[in-house]
PDB file of C-alpha atoms in Angstrom:
ATOM      1  CA  UNK C   6     173.757 107.808 157.815  1.00 53.00           C
ATOM      2  CA  UNK C   7     170.051 108.665 158.100  1.00 57.00           C
ATOM      3  CA  UNK C   8     167.451 106.902 155.789  1.00 56.00           C
ATOM      4  CA  UNK C   9     164.403 108.999 155.305  1.00 60.00           C
ATOM      5  CA  UNK C  10     161.083 107.102 155.168  1.00 60.00           C
ATOM      6  CA  UNK C  11     159.564 107.866 152.039  1.00 70.00           C
ATOM      7  CA  UNK C  12     156.381 106.228 150.747  1.00 69.00           C
ATOM      8  CA  UNK C  13     157.200 104.412 147.537  1.00 72.00           C
ATOM      9  CA  UNK C  14     155.504 106.089 144.631  1.00 72.00           C
ATOM     10  CA  UNK C  15     153.155 103.723 142.615  1.00 72.00           C
ATOM     11  CA  UNK C  16     154.264 102.456 139.195  1.00 76.00           C
ATOM     12  CA  UNK C  17     150.803 103.523 137.805  1.00 76.00           C
ATOM     13  CA  UNK C  18     148.677 106.341 138.896  1.00 81.00           C
ATOM     14  CA  UNK C  19     145.257 105.696 140.310  1.00 83.00           C
ATOM     15  CA  UNK C  20     143.651 107.326 137.330  1.00 88.00           C
ATOM     16  CA  UNK C  21     145.521 105.427 134.890  1.00 90.00           C
ATOM     17  CA  UNK C  22     144.698 102.276 136.694  1.00 93.00           C
ATOM     18  CA  UNK C  23     141.063 102.998 136.666  1.00 93.00           C
ATOM     19  CA  UNK C  24     141.308 103.527 132.924  1.00 95.00           C
ATOM     20  CA  UNK C  25     143.380 100.273 132.543  1.00 95.00           C
ATOM     21  CA  UNK C  26     140.384  98.468 134.112  1.00 95.00           C
ATOM     22  CA  UNK C  27     138.087  99.911 131.532  1.00 96.00           C
ATOM     23  CA  UNK C  28     140.383  98.955 128.659  1.00 96.00           C
ATOM     24  CA  UNK C  29     140.694  95.495 130.246  1.00 96.00           C
ATOM     25  CA  UNK C  30     136.817  95.305 130.055  1.00 96.00           C
ATOM     26  CA  UNK C  31     137.093  96.128 126.290  1.00 95.00           C
ATOM     27  CA  UNK C  32     139.732  93.460 125.491  1.00 96.00           C
ATOM     28  CA  UNK C  33     137.478  91.246 127.481  1.00 94.00           C
ATOM     29  CA  UNK C  34     134.973  91.139 124.561  1.00 93.00           C
ATOM     30  CA  UNK C  35     137.627  89.071 122.713  1.00 94.00           C
ATOM     31  CA  UNK C  36     139.481  87.250 125.488  1.00 92.00           C
ATOM     32  CA  UNK C  37     137.266  87.050 128.491  1.00 85.00           C
ATOM     33  CA  UNK C  38     140.085  86.683 130.971  1.00 94.00           C
ATOM     34  CA  UNK C  39     141.068  90.251 130.751  1.00 95.00           C
ATOM     35  CA  UNK C  40     137.630  91.292 132.042  1.00 95.00           C
ATOM     36  CA  UNK C  41     138.261  88.930 135.078  1.00 95.00           C
ATOM     37  CA  UNK C  42     141.619  90.471 135.753  1.00 95.00           C
ATOM     38  CA  UNK C  43     139.913  93.963 135.596  1.00 95.00           C
ATOM     39  CA  UNK C  44     137.266  93.100 138.236  1.00 96.00           C
ATOM     40  CA  UNK C  45     139.994  91.807 140.432  1.00 95.00           C
ATOM     41  CA  UNK C  46     141.951  95.013 140.233  1.00 94.00           C
ATOM     42  CA  UNK C  47     138.819  96.943 140.893  1.00 95.00           C
ATOM     43  CA  UNK C  48     138.001  94.744 144.047  1.00 95.00           C
ATOM     44  CA  UNK C  49     141.488  95.326 145.452  1.00 94.00           C
ATOM     45  CA  UNK C  50     141.484  99.046 144.880  1.00 92.00           C
ATOM     46  CA  UNK C  51     137.777  99.937 145.738  1.00 92.00           C
ATOM     47  CA  UNK C  52     138.483 100.733 149.450  1.00 91.00           C
ATOM     48  CA  UNK C  53     142.000 102.132 148.992  1.00 89.00           C
ATOM     49  CA  UNK C  54     141.383 105.253 146.985  1.00 89.00           C
ATOM     50  CA  UNK C  55     139.663 108.731 147.082  1.00 90.00           C
ATOM     51  CA  UNK C  56     135.887 109.025 146.674  1.00 91.00           C
ATOM     52  CA  UNK C  57     135.997 109.900 142.828  1.00 92.00           C
ATOM     53  CA  UNK C  58     137.867 106.947 141.785  1.00 92.00           C
ATOM     54  CA  UNK C  59     135.876 104.649 144.337  1.00 93.00           C
ATOM     55  CA  UNK C  60     132.688 105.472 142.361  1.00 94.00           C
ATOM     56  CA  UNK C  61     134.540 104.237 139.250  1.00 94.00           C
ATOM     57  CA  UNK C  62     135.806 101.219 140.976  1.00 94.00           C
ATOM     58  CA  UNK C  63     132.172 100.316 142.288  1.00 95.00           C
ATOM     59  CA  UNK C  64     130.876 101.065 138.732  1.00 95.00           C
ATOM     60  CA  UNK C  65     133.388  98.688 137.353  1.00 95.00           C
ATOM     61  CA  UNK C  66     132.574  96.048 139.692  1.00 96.00           C
ATOM     62  CA  UNK C  67     128.923  96.201 138.950  1.00 95.00           C
ATOM     63  CA  UNK C  68     129.571  96.436 135.348  1.00 95.00           C
ATOM     64  CA  UNK C  69     131.330  93.089 135.314  1.00 95.00           C
ATOM     65  CA  UNK C  70     128.776  91.220 137.561  1.00 96.00           C
ATOM     66  CA  UNK C  71     125.600  92.595 136.029  1.00 95.00           C
ATOM     67  CA  UNK C  72     127.216  91.820 132.703  1.00 95.00           C
ATOM     68  CA  UNK C  73     128.003  88.368 133.822  1.00 95.00           C
ATOM     69  CA  UNK C  74     124.385  87.976 134.737  1.00 95.00           C
ATOM     70  CA  UNK C  75     123.256  89.154 131.248  1.00 95.00           C
ATOM     71  CA  UNK C  76     125.497  86.524 129.689  1.00 94.00           C
ATOM     72  CA  UNK C  77     124.393  83.820 131.948  1.00 95.00           C
ATOM     73  CA  UNK C  78     120.908  84.392 130.901  1.00 94.00           C
ATOM     74  CA  UNK C  79     121.474  85.305 127.202  1.00 94.00           C
ATOM     75  CA  UNK C  80     123.801  82.473 126.187  1.00 93.00           C
ATOM     76  CA  UNK C  81     121.443  79.499 127.092  1.00 94.00           C
ATOM     77  CA  UNK C  82     118.341  81.536 125.747  1.00 93.00           C
ATOM     78  CA  UNK C  83     120.252  81.708 122.295  1.00 90.00           C
ATOM     79  CA  UNK C  84     118.721  78.262 121.694  1.00 90.00           C
ATOM     80  CA  UNK C  85     115.375  79.640 121.421  1.00 90.00           C
ATOM     81  CA  UNK C  86     116.562  82.960 119.851  1.00 89.00           C
ATOM     82  CA  UNK C  87     115.389  85.029 122.814  1.00 92.00           C
ATOM     83  CA  UNK C  88     118.896  85.335 123.967  1.00 91.00           C
ATOM     84  CA  UNK C  89     120.068  87.226 120.773  1.00 93.00           C
ATOM     85  CA  UNK C  90     118.456  90.420 121.864  1.00 95.00           C
ATOM     86  CA  UNK C  91     119.634  89.880 125.328  1.00 94.00           C
ATOM     87  CA  UNK C  92     123.338  89.673 124.271  1.00 95.00           C
ATOM     88  CA  UNK C  93     122.798  92.655 121.781  1.00 95.00           C
ATOM     89  CA  UNK C  94     121.409  94.643 124.810  1.00 95.00           C
ATOM     90  CA  UNK C  95     124.509  93.439 126.987  1.00 95.00           C
ATOM     91  CA  UNK C  96     126.928  94.623 124.354  1.00 95.00           C
ATOM     92  CA  UNK C  97     125.394  97.995 123.984  1.00 96.00           C
ATOM     93  CA  UNK C  98     124.991  98.293 127.835  1.00 96.00           C
ATOM     94  CA  UNK C  99     128.431  97.395 128.553  1.00 95.00           C
ATOM     95  CA  UNK C 100     129.961  99.776 125.684  1.00 96.00           C
ATOM     96  CA  UNK C 101     128.034 102.607 127.008  1.00 95.00           C
ATOM     97  CA  UNK C 102     129.164 101.950 130.517  1.00 95.00           C
ATOM     98  CA  UNK C 103     132.899 101.642 129.668  1.00 95.00           C
ATOM     99  CA  UNK C 104     133.005 104.649 127.371  1.00 95.00           C
ATOM    100  CA  UNK C 105     130.993 106.734 129.913  1.00 94.00           C
ATOM    101  CA  UNK C 106     133.492 105.577 132.565  1.00 94.00           C
ATOM    102  CA  UNK C 107     136.648 106.417 130.517  1.00 95.00           C
ATOM    103  CA  UNK C 108     135.430 109.788 129.704  1.00 95.00           C
ATOM    104  CA  UNK C 109     134.585 110.479 133.307  1.00 94.00           C
ATOM    105  CA  UNK C 110     138.007 109.324 134.605  1.00 94.00           C
ATOM    106  CA  UNK C 111     139.769 111.510 132.149  1.00 93.00           C
ATOM    107  CA  UNK C 112     137.768 114.460 133.439  1.00 93.00           C
ATOM    108  CA  UNK C 113     138.247 113.339 137.040  1.00 91.00           C
ATOM    109  CA  UNK C 114     134.469 113.252 137.611  1.00 92.00           C
ATOM    110  CA  UNK C 115     132.640 110.558 139.716  1.00 92.00           C
ATOM    111  CA  UNK C 116     130.104 108.177 138.480  1.00 92.00           C
ATOM    112  CA  UNK C 117     126.916 109.876 139.771  1.00 90.00           C
ATOM    113  CA  UNK C 118     125.186 106.580 140.524  1.00 90.00           C
ATOM    114  CA  UNK C 119     127.883 103.746 140.494  1.00 86.00           C
ATOM    115  CA  UNK C 120     125.206 101.205 141.869  1.00 87.00           C
ATOM    116  CA  UNK C 121     122.815 101.938 138.810  1.00 86.00           C
ATOM    117  CA  UNK C 122     121.795  98.951 136.703  1.00 82.00           C
ATOM    118  CA  UNK C 123     121.636 101.181 133.739  1.00 86.00           C
ATOM    119  CA  UNK C 124     124.322 103.790 132.880  1.00 82.00           C
ATOM    120  CA  UNK C 125     125.183 105.406 136.289  1.00 77.00           C
TER     121      UNK C 125
END
């Protein structure tokens, strides 16, 4: 009896996994921990996929870390009311990035500038 060596098929496709990371970021507005799970997935997959999805994982990683920077600046500044516009900007900025990313993944288009501080 001869066993053929087949590569195991992943449970979730790479496209679906990229969308899942974006969804985890959305859920992260309410839980926080799910965004951390999403960035861990993005860090694990960033070097293990094709260039289109690599741009999405890089975009997701930067969305997490830049967003964390906005939160670290905005939350303490809420004591002097300057943080409220910073947090409002973070919410708008992150929602635009997440929605743009989901749309681009569904169309299988790369993020034009995944290292952008704005909207890619």
